[in-house]
Short mmCIF file of C-alpha atoms in Angstrom, two decimals:
data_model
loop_
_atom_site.label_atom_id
_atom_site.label_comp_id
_atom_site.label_asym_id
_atom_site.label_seq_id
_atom_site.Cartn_x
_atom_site.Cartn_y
_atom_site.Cartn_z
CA UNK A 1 90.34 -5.66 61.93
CA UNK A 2 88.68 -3.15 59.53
CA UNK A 3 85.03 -3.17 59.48
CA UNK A 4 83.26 -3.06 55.83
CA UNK A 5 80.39 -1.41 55.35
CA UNK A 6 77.79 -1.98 53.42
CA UNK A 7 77.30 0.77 51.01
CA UNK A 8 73.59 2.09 50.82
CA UNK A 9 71.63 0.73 47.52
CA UNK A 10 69.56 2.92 45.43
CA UNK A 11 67.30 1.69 42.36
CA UNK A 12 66.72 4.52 40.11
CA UNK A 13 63.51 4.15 38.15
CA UNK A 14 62.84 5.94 34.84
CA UNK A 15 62.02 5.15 30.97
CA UNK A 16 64.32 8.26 30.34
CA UNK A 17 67.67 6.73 29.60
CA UNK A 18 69.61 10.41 30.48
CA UNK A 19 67.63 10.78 34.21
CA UNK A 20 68.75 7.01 34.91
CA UNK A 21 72.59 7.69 33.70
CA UNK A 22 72.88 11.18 35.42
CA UNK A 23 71.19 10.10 38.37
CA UNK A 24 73.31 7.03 38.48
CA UNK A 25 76.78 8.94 38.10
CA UNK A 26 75.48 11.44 40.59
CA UNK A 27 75.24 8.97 43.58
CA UNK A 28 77.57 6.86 42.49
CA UNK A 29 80.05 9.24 42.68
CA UNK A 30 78.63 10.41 46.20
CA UNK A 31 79.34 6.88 46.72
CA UNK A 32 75.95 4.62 47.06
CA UNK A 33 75.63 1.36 45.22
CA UNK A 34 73.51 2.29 42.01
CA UNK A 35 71.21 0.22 40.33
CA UNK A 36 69.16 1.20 37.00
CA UNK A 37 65.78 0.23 35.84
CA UNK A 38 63.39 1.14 32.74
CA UNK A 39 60.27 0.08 33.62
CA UNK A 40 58.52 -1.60 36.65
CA UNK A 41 59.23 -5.49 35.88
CA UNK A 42 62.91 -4.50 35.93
CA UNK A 43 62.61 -2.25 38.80
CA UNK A 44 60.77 -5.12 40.99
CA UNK A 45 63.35 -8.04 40.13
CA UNK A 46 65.94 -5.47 40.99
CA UNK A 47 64.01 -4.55 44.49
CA UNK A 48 63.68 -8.48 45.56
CA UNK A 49 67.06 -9.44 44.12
CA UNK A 50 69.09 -6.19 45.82
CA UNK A 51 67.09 -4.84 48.53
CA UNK A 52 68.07 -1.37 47.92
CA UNK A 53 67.52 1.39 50.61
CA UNK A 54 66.03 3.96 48.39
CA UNK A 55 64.15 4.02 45.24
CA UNK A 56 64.04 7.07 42.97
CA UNK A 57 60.54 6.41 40.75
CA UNK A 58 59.54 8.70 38.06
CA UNK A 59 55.79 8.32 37.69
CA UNK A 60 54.91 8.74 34.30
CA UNK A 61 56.45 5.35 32.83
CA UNK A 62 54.66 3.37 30.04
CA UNK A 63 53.63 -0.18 31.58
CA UNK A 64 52.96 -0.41 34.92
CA UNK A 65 53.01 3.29 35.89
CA UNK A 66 55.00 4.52 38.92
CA UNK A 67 51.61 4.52 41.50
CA UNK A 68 51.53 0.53 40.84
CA UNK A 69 55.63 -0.01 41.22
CA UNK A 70 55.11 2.06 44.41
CA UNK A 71 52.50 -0.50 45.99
CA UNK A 72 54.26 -3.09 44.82
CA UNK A 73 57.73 -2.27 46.22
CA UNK A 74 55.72 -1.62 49.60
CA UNK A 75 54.32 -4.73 49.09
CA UNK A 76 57.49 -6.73 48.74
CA UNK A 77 59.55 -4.77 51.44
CA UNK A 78 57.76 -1.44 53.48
CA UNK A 79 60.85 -0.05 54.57
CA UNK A 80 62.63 0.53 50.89
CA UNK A 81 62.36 4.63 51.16
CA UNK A 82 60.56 5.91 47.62
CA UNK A 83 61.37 9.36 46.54
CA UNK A 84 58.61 10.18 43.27
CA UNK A 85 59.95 12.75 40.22
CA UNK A 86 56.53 13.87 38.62
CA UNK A 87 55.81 16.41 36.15
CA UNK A 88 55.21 19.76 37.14
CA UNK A 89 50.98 20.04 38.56
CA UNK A 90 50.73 16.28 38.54
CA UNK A 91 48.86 16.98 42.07
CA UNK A 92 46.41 13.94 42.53
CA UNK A 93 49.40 11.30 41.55
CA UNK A 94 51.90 12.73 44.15
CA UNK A 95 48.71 12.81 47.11
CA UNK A 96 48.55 9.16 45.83
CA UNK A 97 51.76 8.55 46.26
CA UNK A 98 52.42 9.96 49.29
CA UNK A 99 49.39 7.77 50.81
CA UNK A 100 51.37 4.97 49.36
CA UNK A 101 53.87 5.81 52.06
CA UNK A 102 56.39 7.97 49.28
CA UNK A 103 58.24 10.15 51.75
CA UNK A 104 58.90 13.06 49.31
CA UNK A 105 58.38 14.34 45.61
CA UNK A 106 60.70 16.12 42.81
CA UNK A 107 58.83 17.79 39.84
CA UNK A 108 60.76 17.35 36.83
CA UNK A 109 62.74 19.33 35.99
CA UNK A 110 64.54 18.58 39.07
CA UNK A 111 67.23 20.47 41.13
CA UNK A 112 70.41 17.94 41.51
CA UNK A 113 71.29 19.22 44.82
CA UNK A 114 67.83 19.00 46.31
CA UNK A 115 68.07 14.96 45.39
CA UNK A 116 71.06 14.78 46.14
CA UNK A 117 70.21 16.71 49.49
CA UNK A 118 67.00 14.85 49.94
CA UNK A 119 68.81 11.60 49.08
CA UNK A 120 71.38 12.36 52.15
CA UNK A 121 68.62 12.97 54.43
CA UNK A 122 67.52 9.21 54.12
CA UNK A 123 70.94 8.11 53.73
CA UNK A 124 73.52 9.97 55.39
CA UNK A 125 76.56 8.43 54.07
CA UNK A 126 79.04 7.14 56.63
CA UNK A 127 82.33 8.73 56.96
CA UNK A 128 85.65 6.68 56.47
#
């Protein structure tokens, strides 16, 4: 009997339409479940519906910025990983964030391999 298993969820969060799509194709293609969000209501439903593993939150989102997703997806679930994309010298937000229990930051623009790298560390993705 083959075993299935479960592919490794991530919720990308960002009001930038091109970030969510190449972000999506990226790991999708490494092969992680994807899911999308625009801004924090979405991204919350999607974290209580889904339970992903791993949430990749840009900061700077109109609504409820990325600081008050954060709490709130520690709130619902503490052990969701958060990786935080800020723009460049945003200092204060990513201390914040990291306090929030964020376990690592990307200034934006961001590298693809060091997400994709960082995103491996978290969720080494099981062979076969």
């Amino acid at each position: 009997m083959t075993e299935v298993s479960e592919l490794s969820k991530i919720l990308i969060v960002d009001d930038q339409y091109g970030i969510r799509i190449l972000l999506n194709e990226i790991f999708q293609k490494e092969g992680y479940e994807t899911f999308q969000a625009a801004n924090g209501v979405q991204a919350l439903a999607i974290v209580e519906e889904e339970t992903p593993d791993l949430v990749i939150l840009d900061m700077k989102i109109p609504g409820m910025d990325g600081l008050e997703i954060l709490r709130r997806v520690k709130k619902l679930n503490a052990s969701i990983q958060v990786i935080i994309m800020t723009a460049y010298g945003e200092l204060d937000m990513i201390h914040e964030a990291i306090k929030l229990g964020a376990i690592t930051h990307f200034a934006k623009p961001f590298d693809i391999d060091e997400i994709r790298a960082a995103v491996r560390k978290e969720l080494p993705i099981s062979a076969g």
